[in-house]
XYZ file of C-alpha atoms in Angstrom:
599
model
C -102.957 15.750 -55.622
C -103.149 13.164 -52.874
C -100.413 12.179 -50.771
C -99.978 9.582 -47.669
C -100.237 13.118 -45.561
C -103.653 14.419 -47.309
C -105.734 11.013 -47.408
C -107.570 10.257 -44.990
C -107.216 8.031 -42.160
C -109.908 6.055 -42.877
C -107.947 4.901 -45.749
C -104.492 4.493 -44.314
C -105.163 1.099 -43.221
C -103.415 -1.967 -44.244
C -105.340 -4.755 -45.542
C -104.389 -7.864 -44.430
C -102.808 -10.858 -46.300
C -104.721 -13.778 -48.108
C -102.748 -16.026 -46.072
C -103.595 -14.128 -42.667
C -107.575 -13.862 -43.756
C -107.773 -17.582 -44.366
C -105.916 -18.287 -41.271
C -108.260 -16.625 -40.160
C -111.673 -18.477 -41.311
C -109.573 -21.220 -40.259
C -109.310 -20.716 -37.016
C -112.780 -19.656 -36.981
C -114.237 -22.930 -38.619
C -112.408 -24.762 -35.879
C -113.813 -22.787 -32.923
C -117.264 -23.662 -34.522
C -119.678 -25.474 -31.575
C -119.171 -28.915 -32.080
C -119.704 -32.021 -29.238
C -117.771 -30.972 -26.089
C -114.751 -33.094 -25.362
C -113.831 -33.447 -21.805
C -110.662 -32.649 -20.025
C -109.191 -36.002 -19.114
C -110.081 -37.009 -22.858
C -108.015 -34.404 -24.042
C -105.194 -34.871 -21.450
C -105.529 -38.847 -22.400
C -104.988 -38.013 -26.209
C -102.447 -35.829 -25.733
C -100.445 -38.473 -23.968
C -100.820 -41.371 -26.540
C -99.898 -38.793 -29.080
C -96.992 -37.822 -27.309
C -96.349 -41.608 -26.788
C -96.798 -42.566 -30.060
C -94.715 -39.345 -32.011
C -92.016 -39.889 -30.021
C -89.563 -41.296 -32.946
C -90.472 -38.074 -35.166
C -89.418 -35.943 -36.930
C -91.652 -33.302 -35.053
C -91.161 -33.949 -31.651
C -88.308 -31.450 -31.365
C -90.181 -28.448 -32.194
C -93.362 -29.628 -29.814
C -90.717 -30.182 -26.689
C -89.480 -26.749 -27.686
C -92.914 -25.329 -27.786
C -93.880 -26.883 -24.116
C -90.485 -25.978 -23.014
C -91.305 -22.131 -24.323
C -95.382 -22.940 -22.704
C -93.572 -23.519 -18.806
C -91.543 -20.666 -19.386
C -94.220 -18.127 -19.676
C -95.960 -19.609 -17.321
C -93.765 -19.578 -14.350
C -92.617 -15.648 -15.438
C -96.333 -15.144 -15.214
C -96.003 -16.620 -11.941
C -93.032 -14.630 -10.927
C -95.378 -11.503 -12.341
C -97.606 -12.165 -9.754
C -96.000 -12.997 -6.653
C -95.452 -10.283 -4.595
C -92.557 -9.351 -2.393
C -92.995 -10.849 0.688
C -94.049 -14.188 -0.753
C -91.344 -14.487 -2.862
C -89.072 -14.357 0.586
C -90.944 -16.786 2.050
C -90.722 -19.451 -0.812
C -87.457 -18.908 -1.088
C -87.190 -18.963 3.172
C -89.279 -22.376 2.460
C -87.077 -23.505 0.588
C -83.974 -23.100 2.221
C -85.210 -24.922 5.485
C -86.143 -27.509 2.829
C -82.502 -27.670 1.755
C -81.456 -28.015 5.031
C -83.344 -31.145 5.884
C -82.407 -32.760 3.117
C -78.153 -32.005 4.463
C -79.634 -33.361 7.913
C -81.399 -36.584 6.384
C -78.178 -37.780 4.291
C -76.413 -36.803 6.917
C -78.647 -39.870 8.860
C -81.292 -38.130 11.046
C -84.883 -39.087 9.773
C -87.130 -35.841 9.582
C -88.796 -35.995 12.267
C -85.207 -35.739 14.371
C -84.747 -31.837 12.480
C -85.734 -29.975 15.766
C -86.212 -26.032 15.101
C -83.886 -25.147 18.028
C -81.135 -26.666 14.625
C -82.549 -25.213 12.147
C -81.571 -21.799 13.635
C -78.658 -22.404 15.699
C -77.870 -23.246 11.718
C -79.288 -20.426 10.079
C -77.313 -18.237 12.932
C -74.129 -19.578 11.603
C -74.036 -18.942 8.073
C -76.265 -15.752 8.836
C -72.831 -14.683 10.584
C -70.221 -16.743 8.269
C -71.682 -14.341 5.011
C -70.954 -11.157 6.927
C -68.064 -12.231 8.311
C -68.085 -12.318 11.849
C -67.329 -14.464 14.708
C -69.711 -16.711 15.168
C -68.496 -20.590 17.027
C -67.526 -20.986 20.759
C -64.613 -23.949 20.861
C -63.018 -22.949 23.233
C -65.291 -24.650 25.983
C -65.517 -27.334 23.936
C -62.246 -28.609 24.580
C -59.902 -31.013 26.520
C -56.988 -28.989 26.830
C -56.054 -30.974 30.321
C -55.825 -34.588 28.002
C -53.755 -32.862 25.013
C -50.944 -35.368 23.685
C -47.641 -33.732 22.444
C -45.134 -34.988 19.553
C -41.959 -33.186 19.240
C -40.390 -33.506 15.506
C -37.218 -31.782 14.398
C -34.632 -32.164 11.678
C -30.683 -31.213 12.156
C -31.159 -27.461 11.470
C -30.968 -23.829 13.698
C -33.384 -22.382 14.990
C -37.852 -22.269 13.256
C -38.526 -19.721 12.157
C -41.963 -20.924 11.086
C -44.225 -23.173 10.124
C -46.908 -22.956 7.937
C -50.453 -26.101 7.801
C -51.683 -27.173 4.678
C -53.241 -30.394 6.098
C -51.855 -33.248 5.886
C -48.913 -31.910 5.697
C -46.560 -29.232 7.593
C -43.522 -26.884 6.026
C -41.440 -25.587 8.482
C -38.399 -22.714 7.516
C -35.396 -21.588 9.598
C -32.752 -19.937 9.911
C -29.749 -22.247 8.277
C -32.140 -21.795 4.823
C -33.814 -24.556 4.656
C -37.287 -25.627 4.066
C -39.127 -28.481 4.803
C -41.903 -30.919 3.982
C -43.401 -33.529 6.310
C -46.406 -35.160 5.989
C -48.445 -35.977 8.823
C -49.726 -39.057 10.880
C -52.743 -40.618 10.160
C -55.646 -41.130 12.554
C -55.816 -45.059 12.946
C -58.177 -46.611 12.256
C -59.904 -49.257 14.218
C -58.404 -53.198 14.505
C -60.512 -55.708 12.382
C -62.467 -57.772 14.894
C -60.029 -60.483 16.173
C -61.471 -64.428 15.379
C -61.690 -66.113 19.317
C -60.339 -69.695 17.409
C -56.810 -67.670 16.641
C -55.630 -65.877 19.931
C -51.865 -66.047 18.820
C -52.375 -63.548 16.546
C -49.932 -60.429 17.518
C -51.511 -57.420 18.073
C -51.455 -54.230 15.663
C -48.337 -51.971 15.977
C -49.236 -48.922 17.762
C -49.915 -45.914 15.005
C -47.064 -43.500 14.028
C -47.324 -40.161 15.198
C -44.133 -38.705 14.737
C -44.503 -36.671 11.209
C -42.292 -37.897 8.431
C -39.945 -36.160 5.835
C -41.165 -36.009 2.971
C -38.871 -33.041 0.633
C -35.587 -31.300 1.959
C -34.230 -28.301 0.084
C -31.547 -25.700 1.314
C -30.225 -22.832 -0.183
C -26.690 -21.342 -0.076
C -25.270 -18.249 1.325
C -22.642 -17.582 -0.891
C -24.697 -17.046 -4.082
C -25.750 -13.928 -2.749
C -24.727 -12.360 -5.494
C -25.994 -14.611 -8.323
C -29.319 -13.336 -9.859
C -29.633 -16.655 -11.480
C -29.777 -18.603 -8.559
C -33.235 -19.929 -7.569
C -33.307 -20.595 -3.526
C -32.812 -18.232 -0.193
C -29.538 -17.190 0.391
C -29.946 -15.690 3.489
C -31.975 -17.384 6.854
C -35.833 -17.351 5.938
C -38.454 -16.020 8.147
C -41.675 -16.568 6.995
C -43.416 -19.747 5.535
C -47.325 -19.534 4.158
C -49.187 -22.726 1.982
C -52.426 -22.380 0.092
C -55.604 -23.527 0.834
C -55.439 -26.057 -2.460
C -52.117 -28.057 -2.054
C -50.848 -25.989 -4.832
C -48.345 -23.370 -3.440
C -45.966 -22.665 -0.772
C -44.861 -19.261 -0.640
C -41.139 -18.437 1.458
C -40.000 -15.201 2.288
C -36.378 -14.375 3.741
C -33.610 -11.800 5.031
C -32.632 -11.863 1.168
C -35.471 -9.646 0.438
C -36.671 -13.070 -1.710
C -40.452 -14.043 -2.505
C -39.660 -17.487 -3.863
C -43.416 -19.178 -5.185
C -42.914 -23.033 -4.227
C -44.110 -25.813 -5.926
C -45.623 -27.520 -2.802
C -45.772 -31.186 -3.854
C -41.982 -31.324 -5.088
C -40.168 -28.234 -2.916
C -39.288 -26.972 -7.104
C -38.941 -22.999 -7.236
C -42.000 -21.848 -9.347
C -41.751 -18.064 -9.349
C -38.569 -15.645 -7.422
C -39.977 -12.153 -6.735
C -37.499 -8.742 -5.994
C -39.941 -6.141 -5.830
C -39.205 -5.454 -1.869
C -36.841 -4.053 -0.849
C -35.900 -5.316 2.253
C -36.452 -8.744 4.470
C -40.125 -10.123 3.932
C -41.358 -10.540 7.175
C -44.632 -11.655 6.638
C -46.833 -14.105 4.459
C -50.710 -14.013 4.417
C -53.215 -16.603 2.079
C -56.830 -14.918 1.657
C -58.649 -17.351 2.572
C -59.835 -19.935 -0.577
C -57.746 -18.407 -3.259
C -54.772 -18.556 -4.258
C -54.400 -14.279 -3.364
C -50.566 -13.858 -1.160
C -50.269 -11.045 0.649
C -46.507 -10.192 1.886
C -45.232 -7.275 4.797
C -41.732 -6.126 4.725
C -39.384 -4.068 6.589
C -39.471 -1.381 3.555
C -42.407 -0.800 5.337
C -44.747 -1.548 2.278
C -47.921 -4.702 1.974
C -47.486 -6.099 -1.785
C -50.454 -8.544 -2.350
C -49.860 -11.087 -5.053
C -51.552 -13.229 -7.260
C -50.536 -17.188 -7.912
C -52.771 -18.310 -10.359
C -51.073 -16.167 -13.002
C -47.628 -16.124 -10.605
C -47.678 -12.153 -10.793
C -47.709 -8.616 -8.723
C -51.166 -7.260 -8.382
C -50.541 -4.015 -5.886
C -48.332 -2.328 -3.299
C -49.908 -0.623 0.098
C -48.238 2.448 2.021
C -49.065 4.157 5.471
C -46.637 1.956 7.701
C -43.986 4.318 9.615
C -41.093 1.618 10.161
C -40.993 -2.196 9.579
C -44.076 -4.110 9.361
C -43.768 -7.068 10.615
C -46.641 -8.838 10.695
C -49.846 -9.827 7.936
C -53.113 -11.742 8.203
C -56.072 -12.206 6.014
C -59.688 -14.058 6.346
C -62.021 -14.776 3.609
C -62.700 -10.723 2.298
C -60.161 -8.664 0.286
C -58.728 -7.506 2.930
C -55.880 -7.332 5.157
C -54.428 -6.369 9.063
C -50.587 -5.107 9.308
C -49.049 -3.987 12.556
C -45.766 -2.299 11.844
C -43.406 -2.436 14.961
C -42.322 0.969 16.316
C -45.455 3.139 14.825
C -47.658 1.262 17.249
C -50.157 0.706 14.522
C -52.638 -1.643 13.288
C -53.643 -1.066 9.376
C -56.956 -2.776 8.368
C -56.584 -2.073 4.656
C -59.623 -2.747 2.348
C -58.149 -3.846 -1.498
C -60.961 -3.111 -3.631
C -61.908 0.335 -1.668
C -58.372 1.316 -1.868
C -58.344 2.465 1.467
C -57.261 2.248 5.464
C -58.337 2.317 8.730
C -55.755 3.307 11.669
C -55.524 1.167 14.985
C -53.585 3.258 17.039
C -51.632 1.319 20.400
C -49.348 2.993 22.528
C -50.981 2.533 26.057
C -49.985 1.157 29.321
C -54.016 -0.779 29.200
C -53.364 0.409 32.752
C -57.328 1.237 32.272
C -57.845 -2.588 31.539
C -56.771 -4.051 34.408
C -58.669 -7.049 35.100
C -60.075 -6.103 38.882
C -59.502 -9.301 40.756
C -55.651 -9.200 42.033
C -55.488 -12.715 42.026
C -55.504 -13.083 38.120
C -51.680 -12.491 37.685
C -51.219 -15.328 39.696
C -52.101 -17.769 36.447
C -49.004 -16.094 34.709
C -46.707 -16.822 38.373
C -46.453 -13.291 39.475
C -48.637 -10.901 41.495
C -46.752 -8.581 41.048
C -46.417 -8.752 36.930
C -50.121 -6.488 37.282
C -48.742 -4.023 40.263
C -46.828 -1.466 37.358
C -47.738 -0.402 33.778
C -44.687 -0.840 30.762
C -45.640 1.049 27.626
C -46.067 -0.467 24.570
C -42.805 0.656 22.255
C -43.374 -2.099 19.738
C -46.191 -4.217 18.213
C -44.958 -7.011 16.533
C -47.805 -10.028 15.786
C -51.569 -9.957 14.617
C -54.322 -12.700 13.881
C -57.706 -12.068 12.867
C -60.534 -13.374 14.437
C -63.290 -12.406 12.156
C -64.255 -9.735 9.468
C -64.241 -6.795 11.613
C -61.953 -8.270 14.434
C -58.187 -8.692 15.586
C -55.915 -9.072 18.443
C -52.131 -7.718 18.296
C -49.245 -8.945 20.040
C -46.810 -6.272 21.428
C -43.274 -6.106 23.196
C -44.890 -5.236 26.536
C -46.223 -8.816 26.784
C -49.918 -7.205 26.209
C -52.679 -8.608 23.806
C -54.798 -6.471 22.660
C -58.746 -7.232 21.466
C -59.738 -4.477 18.612
C -62.694 -3.808 17.188
C -63.402 -2.196 13.542
C -65.443 0.086 14.866
C -63.547 2.090 17.602
C -59.149 2.936 17.409
C -58.522 1.917 20.415
C -57.585 -1.464 21.890
C -61.297 -2.947 23.679
C -59.651 -4.919 26.008
C -55.640 -5.543 27.136
C -54.260 -8.813 29.082
C -50.881 -7.151 30.497
C -48.046 -8.974 30.878
C -49.504 -12.225 29.487
C -46.404 -14.466 29.468
C -45.259 -13.101 33.015
C -41.501 -11.086 34.030
C -38.092 -12.563 33.109
C -36.116 -12.687 36.059
C -33.718 -10.030 37.209
C -29.927 -9.947 36.223
C -27.443 -10.920 38.308
C -25.154 -8.198 39.830
C -22.271 -9.400 38.271
C -24.232 -9.919 34.655
C -25.563 -6.319 34.717
C -22.372 -4.634 35.864
C -18.870 -4.602 34.134
C -17.899 -2.817 38.472
C -15.666 -5.181 40.726
C -18.074 -5.193 43.104
C -21.369 -4.247 41.310
C -24.147 -2.063 42.393
C -27.693 -3.253 43.508
C -28.892 -0.863 42.287
C -27.539 -1.105 38.657
C -29.634 -4.329 37.773
C -32.861 -2.735 36.958
C -36.025 -3.968 36.703
C -37.588 -7.618 35.735
C -39.166 -6.480 32.129
C -42.027 -8.562 30.309
C -41.746 -11.552 28.107
C -42.363 -10.304 24.217
C -45.269 -11.526 22.553
C -43.251 -13.528 20.105
C -46.335 -15.695 18.081
C -50.288 -15.016 17.638
C -53.080 -17.294 16.027
C -56.460 -18.049 16.481
C -58.799 -19.863 14.893
C -61.256 -18.664 11.884
C -64.087 -17.196 12.874
C -64.006 -18.750 16.593
C -63.568 -17.641 20.347
C -59.969 -19.524 20.726
C -56.559 -17.251 20.869
C -53.663 -19.068 21.200
C -50.144 -17.211 22.317
C -46.649 -17.580 22.994
C -43.463 -15.768 24.375
C -39.828 -16.985 25.416
C -40.914 -19.317 28.369
C -41.553 -21.565 26.087
C -45.892 -22.323 26.845
C -48.460 -22.218 24.605
C -50.807 -20.582 26.393
C -54.802 -20.719 25.675
C -57.109 -17.185 25.736
C -61.071 -17.646 25.291
C -63.745 -14.244 23.854
C -66.543 -13.267 26.221
C -69.697 -14.011 25.550
C -70.537 -9.864 24.809
C -67.338 -9.809 22.812
C -64.719 -6.693 25.305
C -62.799 -9.297 27.233
C -59.950 -11.587 26.694
C -60.169 -14.515 29.585
C -57.638 -17.282 30.147
C -58.752 -20.691 29.575
C -55.413 -22.569 29.786
C -51.581 -23.762 28.968
C -50.681 -26.280 26.479
C -49.589 -29.262 28.124
C -50.245 -28.549 31.677
C -54.093 -28.182 30.837
C -56.529 -25.664 32.382
C -56.584 -23.800 35.307
C -58.761 -25.970 37.396
C -56.682 -29.038 36.287
C -53.798 -27.365 37.454
C -55.168 -26.599 40.561
C -56.595 -30.497 41.089
C -53.492 -31.680 40.382
C -51.866 -29.331 43.538
C -54.579 -31.050 45.732
C -53.559 -34.229 45.189
C -49.483 -33.813 45.152
C -50.127 -31.584 48.889
C -52.693 -34.624 49.956
C -49.357 -37.084 48.763
C -47.075 -35.461 50.935
C -45.383 -34.541 47.109
C -43.613 -31.419 46.282
C -46.672 -28.690 45.284
C -46.292 -26.252 41.659
C -47.435 -23.442 42.958
C -46.626 -21.447 39.178
C -46.931 -22.348 36.323
C -43.857 -21.194 35.391
C -40.816 -24.005 34.633
C -37.822 -24.578 32.508
C -37.783 -23.038 29.529
C -37.940 -24.945 26.457
C -37.073 -21.989 23.670
C -38.569 -19.599 21.596
C -41.993 -19.952 20.445
C -41.390 -18.078 16.535
C -45.204 -19.603 15.114
C -48.244 -21.424 15.734
C -50.057 -22.191 12.797
C -53.947 -23.751 14.278
C -56.320 -26.641 11.811
C -59.657 -28.021 12.640
C -59.844 -31.723 11.936
C -62.602 -33.098 11.158
C -65.805 -31.335 9.650
C -66.386 -28.430 11.657
C -63.758 -28.821 13.835
C -65.740 -32.101 15.309
C -63.016 -34.124 15.570
C -60.738 -31.588 17.964
C -58.004 -29.464 16.880
C -54.208 -29.520 15.914
C -51.558 -26.915 17.339
C -48.601 -26.594 15.562
C -45.692 -24.051 16.974
C -42.328 -23.576 15.590
C -39.176 -23.961 18.413
C -36.103 -22.344 18.489
C -33.202 -20.975 20.947
C -32.819 -17.720 19.358
C -35.596 -15.406 18.415
C -36.842 -15.313 14.756
C -34.932 -11.900 14.106
C -31.856 -11.840 16.350
C -29.446 -13.864 18.460
C -29.183 -10.745 20.650
C -30.169 -13.584 24.039
C -30.324 -17.356 23.658
C -32.493 -19.621 26.107
C -33.027 -23.092 26.821
C -34.246 -25.250 23.960
C -34.123 -27.801 20.926
C -34.770 -25.834 17.316
C -37.722 -28.148 15.872
C -41.989 -28.275 16.196
C -44.101 -29.828 18.117
C -47.730 -31.100 17.430
C -50.383 -31.022 20.264
C -54.026 -32.773 19.522
C -56.590 -31.543 21.634
C -59.972 -33.908 21.593
C -63.201 -32.083 22.823
C -64.330 -32.997 25.468
C -67.647 -35.549 26.430
C -70.576 -33.365 26.162
C -72.197 -34.131 29.694
C -68.351 -32.295 30.855
C -68.972 -29.497 27.488
C -72.491 -29.005 28.733
C -71.592 -28.580 33.221
C -68.452 -26.971 32.293
C -68.404 -24.488 29.865
C -72.101 -23.762 30.013
C -71.094 -19.643 31.213
C -68.621 -17.522 31.129
C -67.033 -15.747 34.234
C -69.690 -12.738 33.188
C -72.263 -15.562 33.207
C -73.219 -14.925 29.571
C -73.186 -18.260 27.602
C -71.440 -20.142 25.204
C -74.674 -19.428 22.792
C -73.837 -16.397 19.789
C -75.774 -13.681 20.413
C -78.048 -13.708 16.760
C -76.325 -11.992 14.335
C -79.578 -11.680 11.900
């Protein structure tokens, strides 16, 4: 009995079909020796055939077959290509793309220098890794900054947000206002010589224009359907795409508004206490909110929904900041910690403050004269609360405290890398009759002068520029040193740099006028918030700094300062190339402005 398993192996082979056999015979016949045709004639014939048969019905299958052949050939080439050859090919392609971009801007291929390409490579590598890569503090002319004030009939301005060309301000009287910034002036058209009587064009508008205004009602606090705030608005943020504006207030509400007309889209009541800070993740509509209920919450405004809550702080969370990665940094007031939250990994890094910064004092005691008080550094002041935070890059951030200190932090160190003590000087001491209720007050009851808190802090993303504010009314400018281990003072907005102030004093003294030796002048209110945006591509046209001013601190009314409620815009232009080369070439420690390679 025969079966498949008992059949010999020679008989198990399958026979060919008639079609395959005939096709094999035909193929054999076609490969029979004949007259040889050159490759050029074959390609010419194929080209003529493709041209003549372009309108035929067989054009689709032929084109498909040719595409498959090209795909197979590219796959075979990629299989033969080694890893080093592939990296070399991609690098060459990247350089060609950079050259193409520079050519579109207006450069010739001969003008593309290797230094320019190398600098662009360093910047791209640093940008992808989220590290600081721009040194702009030495390229800006702070001495020539122009100032423009604007205000409405409101109480203290508590916060400000910018989405060029619009600015959003909020105040304690439950007011949200949308402003439009003035457009830069256009160059005048060429005038005709034959028409000298034509009037010159009017000067460009400098003050922002109020577009929309909305105000809440505190009497509606018990109405759950009321679509507005019922208590002072403490913070505001605007999305980068210009679609959403978010506000948080003392009424525990987080309201999402339509940015075009300031109409409420959604009201969230998940927070159990006042909402103190808001920050958008760059390039997205993901929002982080901090609150006095000791939590940070994340929101997705594309779906107008709540995502999750981050727990860990032991006291009120007063501020939050974020950049491009899915992480944020928050400060917890009197728990004296800053926490970096890695949302994707569901983890957090804790950075503990509370020091006196005595070990990190500048070696030169004359540094204190920039704040108008030489004795400001003779005594250390303990840090009781961390109130402000701003991110420089994904691994570095700065905080501001109630002892007047500005601290620089790194992701790889749990303590501050460097601290500037008493950054905004000391408050003048109280009068004896103000410090004591006795008829004949004792001078010992006056006490010592106390440092001014850091009430506002802002940075330029992935750059070395820091701006701070307090109730002395000035916005001070700082920069990070080339080795990223120190914070150096640059100057004061509206007053200019320290060198410019000294030069003006010398001119006044030569003219016999009164010399202002101290940078402390009459207070103009509390700086409650600072926002910065760059003008032009990568800030080539300078910076604009928008400041929220008020007579009171945004969280309370325990002290009233002289000044006006409103906002101020500072327009800062870049220096000339030659001036930037001479004044901004090196730092005080001898480091150049160029960022060390991150590759």
